[in-house]
């Protein structure tokens, strides 16, 4: 059956070239993940220093009555949803959307007004179709390391809405990067502002604050909130690449298995054809006797 | 005295220096070794660094910085800065083009938010251009 052999051969060829593509995508994702992972840890000294100053100022009571620390009863909530621009990353976007829907449902039952800022094309496509939330800003194609300007645009929108009392709570839903094989969807509170208590050094305690404590506090709080958002964006990127790498690895492995199966089938078909031909020849010889 | 420029993307600069001039809300301050502990706010502007006491003004190094938080102790100046670029890394023509683009953005701004964004971009590129200009001046 030469036709079946030919069609099998062409299927093997097409599966092999698909495999080459998925393998290339796997390797690209792996190298991007490594870089994202490095960037992920780079912001630690910045956050630590800012937390230290903030810890001291909070111990002096400076944070009380500060607008960004104001805890109000939540009537309106802003969610910043961080998803990817592209697909082919396994369950990355699905997991995020599932969590996002849960949060929307929670707000719905508690009669909380919800609005959303989306980051990534997939998030925008999903959120703009829902009627439980108002999408107020859409960001797409952010670079792997969002620079000050892009970050500040998002941050300023959130801070302005919070300061004006339009929203009482700002949360970020993103995928936290634990390791190459483990990532989880996480929700963090961005505003009202919070920080990790950090040991305060002698210098920070003794220091003079210029022009005054309030101005320094404003400047530090804004930066630490920004750093938290930045960290979430980096984490999301590292997770996205890790999940894309795994998805593409699985696809490559599947293609490998498929090529093996098809090759076996093709060999069987070829052997069958040969056996049949031999049988016909020996049958013909028998008949001529 | 150690000068550390810390950004969210990691340390941009971490080397011993003799003097740092920092733009702050209340004017430029010069910090020498043994300065009183101080925490203050850096404004967008030019940060100048003198590595050794004997260096004259011709050998100052410049950074374009956006705003940040300054932490001074006797042995260390740490600046938590949103962005810091050393003079050699800035391409003058690029900055000039970006500045013009930002000005156009400001003139065509339709909302308060766009206007603020444009003003911030103008500040940023004006500082970078200034730093690039300083470097060219010294090379002559």
XYZ file of C-alpha atoms in Angstrom:
429
model
C 0.000 0.000 0.000
C 2.326 2.730 -1.211
C -0.179 5.577 -0.677
C -0.468 4.939 3.040
C 3.326 4.840 3.333
C 3.596 8.124 1.522
C 0.942 9.811 3.673
C 2.577 8.469 6.833
C 5.912 9.824 5.703
C 4.464 13.283 5.142
C 2.809 13.244 8.550
C 6.110 12.346 10.172
C 7.736 15.251 8.379
C 5.122 17.740 9.520
C 5.202 16.539 13.122
C 9.002 16.819 13.134
C 8.928 20.394 11.931
C 6.319 21.268 14.547
C 8.642 19.709 17.073
C 11.474 21.938 15.933
C 9.320 25.004 16.458
C 8.150 23.985 19.924
C 11.724 23.130 20.903
C 12.913 26.560 19.758
C 10.093 28.233 21.711
C 11.027 26.180 24.748
C 14.620 27.360 24.589
C 13.666 31.004 24.047
C 11.318 30.840 27.042
C 14.036 29.195 29.148
C 16.594 31.925 28.502
C 14.042 34.707 29.014
C 12.955 33.068 32.240
C 16.507 33.034 33.535
C 16.855 36.745 32.843
C 13.506 37.537 34.415
C 14.507 35.508 37.444
C 17.705 37.525 37.848
C 15.847 40.817 37.604
C 13.383 39.483 40.142
C 15.965 39.483 42.929
C 17.691 42.731 41.910
C 15.163 45.021 43.582
C 15.749 43.564 47.067
C 18.260 46.210 48.314
C 15.950 49.021 47.181
C 12.924 47.574 48.935
C 14.925 46.854 52.077
C 16.208 50.416 52.404
C 12.804 51.920 51.780
C 11.187 49.526 54.283
C 13.741 50.487 56.891
C 12.966 54.193 56.630
C 9.251 53.439 56.578
C 9.487 51.203 59.654
C 11.171 54.003 61.550
C 8.698 56.655 60.421
C 5.777 54.380 61.335
C 7.251 53.864 64.809
C 7.253 57.674 65.150
C 3.552 57.738 64.304
C 4.112 59.566 61.021
C 2.049 57.142 58.972
C -1.117 57.762 60.961
C -3.474 59.946 59.011
C -1.390 59.605 55.842
C -3.771 59.354 52.880
C -2.097 56.268 51.363
C -2.370 54.391 54.664
C -6.037 55.288 55.154
C -8.148 52.216 55.895
C -11.725 52.878 54.850
C -14.713 50.562 54.647
C -14.426 49.052 51.181
C -17.219 50.202 48.885
C -15.269 50.186 45.685
C -12.295 48.095 44.711
C -9.710 48.357 41.958
C -8.036 45.188 40.702
C -4.867 45.278 38.652
C -4.889 42.064 36.628
C -1.502 40.988 35.292
C -1.699 38.442 32.459
C 0.356 37.811 29.323
C 0.245 39.272 25.830
C 0.601 35.917 24.117
C -0.853 32.474 24.643
C 0.875 29.092 24.451
C 1.822 29.264 28.106
C -0.142 26.339 29.456
C -2.665 27.237 32.142
C -1.035 30.605 32.890
C -3.898 32.837 31.781
C -6.645 30.373 32.694
C -5.527 30.206 36.319
C -5.443 33.992 36.545
C -8.893 34.410 35.034
C -10.339 31.808 37.388
C -9.048 33.711 40.410
C -10.161 37.018 38.933
C -13.710 35.716 38.428
C -13.793 34.484 42.027
C -12.850 37.955 43.237
C -15.482 39.576 41.022
C -18.114 37.219 42.405
C -17.035 38.078 45.954
C -17.414 41.783 45.213
C -20.781 41.140 43.649
C -22.156 39.380 46.737
C -20.702 42.042 49.048
C -22.130 44.842 46.882
C -18.709 46.275 46.194
C -18.209 48.232 42.996
C -15.365 46.790 40.980
C -13.041 48.355 38.447
C -10.017 46.865 36.710
C -6.730 47.887 35.167
C -5.532 45.183 32.803
C -1.937 44.449 31.935
C -1.342 42.158 28.963
C -3.507 41.587 25.904
C -5.126 38.416 27.286
C -6.309 40.238 30.397
C -7.856 43.008 28.315
C -9.623 40.566 25.992
C -11.105 38.789 28.967
C -12.052 41.668 31.258
C -13.594 43.980 28.667
C -16.250 41.332 27.919
C -17.449 41.132 31.529
C -20.207 43.324 32.849
C -19.348 42.984 36.554
C -16.400 45.301 36.233
C -15.421 48.572 34.590
C -12.083 48.449 32.799
C -10.486 51.842 33.351
C -7.093 51.327 31.740
C -5.468 48.801 29.424
C -1.724 48.241 29.135
C -0.247 45.970 26.491
C 3.172 44.918 25.270
C 5.051 46.041 28.360
C 8.769 45.229 28.125
C 10.266 42.485 30.300
C 11.692 45.117 32.619
C 9.129 47.897 32.705
C 10.980 51.215 33.015
C 10.038 54.048 35.349
C 7.640 55.740 32.967
C 5.394 52.780 32.224
C 5.326 51.733 35.836
C 4.509 55.240 37.008
C 1.591 55.591 34.620
C -0.080 52.546 36.165
C 0.874 53.528 39.685
C -0.311 57.125 39.342
C -3.718 56.009 38.112
C -4.127 53.705 41.107
C -2.848 56.261 43.621
C -5.025 59.046 42.207
C -8.158 56.882 42.381
C -7.322 55.882 45.931
C -6.525 59.414 47.090
C -9.708 60.841 45.630
C -11.738 58.210 47.480
C -13.030 56.759 44.226
C -11.700 53.350 45.290
C -11.012 52.177 48.851
C -8.775 49.249 48.068
C -6.310 48.394 45.313
C -5.291 44.774 44.762
C -2.985 43.094 42.269
C -3.692 39.615 40.888
C -0.586 38.067 39.354
C 1.323 34.803 39.203
C 4.021 34.492 41.843
C 7.220 32.766 40.819
C 8.348 30.165 43.379
C 10.624 28.146 41.147
C 10.897 26.876 37.595
C 8.341 24.175 38.283
C 6.089 25.938 40.774
C 4.091 29.136 40.249
C 0.888 30.192 41.922
C -1.734 32.857 41.382
C -1.528 35.396 44.174
C -3.444 38.465 45.289
C -1.603 41.259 47.080
C -2.966 44.459 48.603
C -1.262 47.457 47.073
C -3.295 50.171 48.791
C -3.865 51.036 51.584
C -0.091 50.843 51.747
C 1.677 48.190 53.746
C 5.302 47.257 54.271
C 7.424 44.604 55.942
C 8.876 45.632 59.278
C 12.646 45.877 58.912
C 15.306 46.356 61.605
C 16.171 50.047 61.856
C 19.845 51.032 61.906
C 21.388 53.713 64.093
C 21.877 56.048 61.130
C 18.240 56.044 60.116
C 17.138 56.673 63.700
C 19.600 59.516 64.283
C 19.176 61.116 60.896
C 17.834 64.532 60.225
C 14.811 64.559 57.916
C 14.740 67.233 55.258
C 12.721 69.209 54.304
C 10.437 67.486 56.862
C 9.248 64.047 57.916
C 5.968 64.327 56.042
C 7.576 65.018 52.672
C 10.096 62.221 53.110
C 7.278 59.882 54.079
C 5.283 60.820 50.961
C 8.250 60.128 48.789
C 9.121 56.793 50.442
C 5.551 55.448 50.533
C 5.042 56.198 46.868
C 8.252 54.353 46.065
C 7.557 51.306 48.175
C 4.107 50.898 46.647
C 5.742 51.268 43.241
C 8.338 48.650 44.156
C 5.599 46.189 45.151
C 3.858 46.670 41.828
C 7.155 46.360 39.973
C 7.962 43.152 41.832
C 4.575 41.719 40.891
C 5.172 42.544 37.219
C 8.599 40.898 37.245
C 7.275 37.845 39.048
C 4.456 37.548 36.544
C 6.928 37.666 33.672
C 9.211 35.027 35.186
C 6.173 32.780 35.811
C 4.881 33.287 32.294
C 8.178 32.205 30.774
C 8.481 29.264 33.159
C 5.002 28.040 32.246
C 5.568 28.601 28.555
C 8.798 26.649 28.823
C 6.985 23.719 30.451
C 4.126 23.833 27.949
C 6.560 23.804 25.048
C 8.604 21.011 26.623
C 5.448 18.901 26.865
C 4.591 19.694 23.265
C 8.081 18.671 22.161
C 7.845 15.406 24.118
C 4.423 14.675 22.623
C 5.759 15.302 19.138
C 8.626 12.899 19.875
C 6.191 10.176 20.889
C 4.031 10.803 17.855
C 7.017 10.550 15.500
C 7.977 7.210 17.103
C 4.439 5.823 16.712
C 4.128 6.994 13.121
C 7.546 5.608 12.213
C 6.583 2.218 13.641
C 3.336 2.256 11.701
C 5.115 3.224 8.509
C 7.689 0.434 8.909
C 4.907 -2.060 9.512
C 3.082 -0.911 6.399
C 6.254 -1.127 4.324
C 7.056 -4.601 5.685
C 3.467 -5.664 4.954
C 3.789 -4.479 1.374
C 7.052 -6.409 0.919
C 5.600 -9.586 2.452
C 2.580 -9.345 0.188
C 4.722 -8.881 -2.883
C 6.854 -11.928 -1.944
C 3.710 -13.981 -1.371
C 2.429 -12.983 -4.791
C 5.709 -13.948 -6.464
C 5.963 -17.322 -4.720
C 2.255 -17.879 -5.395
C 2.918 -17.221 -9.125
C 5.888 -19.636 -9.148
C 3.730 -22.335 -7.467
C 1.013 -21.856 -10.099
C 3.458 -22.251 -12.993
C 4.683 -25.633 -11.742
C 32.793 57.380 51.570
C 30.786 54.893 49.584
C 28.254 56.118 47.022
C 25.452 53.698 46.179
C 22.911 54.422 43.487
C 20.203 51.819 44.019
C 17.426 51.343 41.482
C 14.668 48.770 41.275
C 16.792 46.954 38.714
C 19.704 46.645 41.130
C 22.762 48.708 41.984
C 23.753 51.169 39.309
C 26.872 52.437 41.021
C 28.709 51.367 44.156
C 32.173 52.888 44.532
C 34.174 55.005 46.958
C 34.007 58.742 46.258
C 35.142 61.956 47.921
C 32.246 64.304 47.238
C 28.715 64.026 45.865
C 26.533 66.929 44.779
C 22.855 66.045 44.837
C 19.875 68.084 43.658
C 17.276 68.176 46.471
C 13.990 69.913 47.098
C 15.817 72.669 48.982
C 18.621 73.233 46.483
C 21.789 71.344 45.672
C 23.657 69.823 48.579
C 27.275 68.683 48.617
C 28.059 65.674 50.791
C 31.571 64.968 52.066
C 32.845 62.077 54.204
C 31.693 62.383 57.810
C 28.454 64.170 56.933
C 25.747 64.127 59.600
C 23.142 61.388 59.089
C 20.479 62.826 56.798
C 17.435 61.547 54.983
C 16.117 63.748 52.228
C 14.454 63.796 48.830
C 16.356 63.940 45.563
C 14.839 65.914 42.698
C 15.244 65.100 39.022
C 18.539 66.637 37.987
C 22.273 66.227 37.631
C 24.228 64.306 40.230
C 27.939 65.157 40.226
C 30.614 62.949 41.721
C 34.193 63.805 42.668
C 36.097 60.568 43.113
C 39.211 61.943 44.815
C 39.987 65.078 46.738
C 42.667 66.136 44.255
C 40.329 65.826 41.241
C 39.468 69.221 39.766
C 36.101 70.167 38.274
C 37.235 68.876 34.888
C 37.150 65.347 36.258
C 33.710 65.338 37.795
C 31.460 62.480 36.781
C 27.809 63.111 36.045
C 24.637 61.098 36.333
C 21.180 62.050 35.184
C 18.808 61.026 37.960
C 15.094 61.118 38.333
C 13.688 61.690 41.807
C 14.593 59.499 44.741
C 15.294 59.177 48.433
C 18.707 60.112 49.856
C 20.127 58.300 52.847
C 23.368 59.803 54.183
C 25.472 58.422 56.984
C 29.096 59.305 57.740
C 30.472 56.453 55.642
C 27.837 56.015 53.025
C 25.522 57.878 50.682
C 22.754 55.698 49.405
C 20.247 57.058 46.929
C 17.124 55.091 46.131
C 16.551 56.386 42.672
C 13.925 55.619 40.035
C 16.396 55.985 37.214
C 20.090 56.861 36.985
C 22.163 57.123 33.828
C 25.884 57.794 33.681
C 26.884 60.510 31.239
C 28.686 58.180 28.786
C 25.531 56.071 28.452
C 23.426 58.956 27.214
C 23.288 59.646 23.499
C 22.805 63.368 23.030
C 20.966 63.307 19.722
C 18.554 60.708 21.035
C 17.785 62.772 24.111
C 17.229 65.883 22.055
C 14.790 64.063 19.787
C 12.980 62.607 22.783
C 12.772 66.054 24.391
C 11.228 67.518 21.268
C 8.758 64.660 21.034
C 7.788 65.220 24.664
C 7.265 68.940 24.066
C 5.015 68.152 21.146
C 3.115 65.749 23.373
C 2.636 68.550 25.909
C 1.355 70.994 23.295
C -1.143 68.455 22.028
C -2.176 67.130 25.429
C -5.935 66.723 25.733
C -6.288 65.736 29.366
C -4.668 66.616 32.661
C -3.144 63.137 32.807
C -1.547 63.475 29.385
C -0.197 66.866 30.333
C 1.374 65.517 33.510
C 2.910 62.632 31.637
C 4.365 64.985 29.032
C 5.755 67.351 31.666
C 7.453 64.450 33.371
C 8.966 63.269 30.098
C 10.216 66.789 29.381
C 11.879 66.995 32.793
C 13.501 63.636 32.278
C 14.920 64.344 28.862
C 15.981 67.887 29.743
C 18.103 66.459 32.566
C 19.629 63.807 30.341
C 20.441 66.380 27.704
C 22.089 68.580 30.301
C 24.267 65.720 31.500
C 25.268 64.860 27.947
C 26.126 68.530 27.355
C 28.305 68.676 30.480
C 30.321 65.727 29.293
C 30.909 67.238 25.840
C 31.976 70.480 27.438
C 34.658 68.707 29.445
C 36.002 66.696 26.580
C 37.074 69.811 24.695
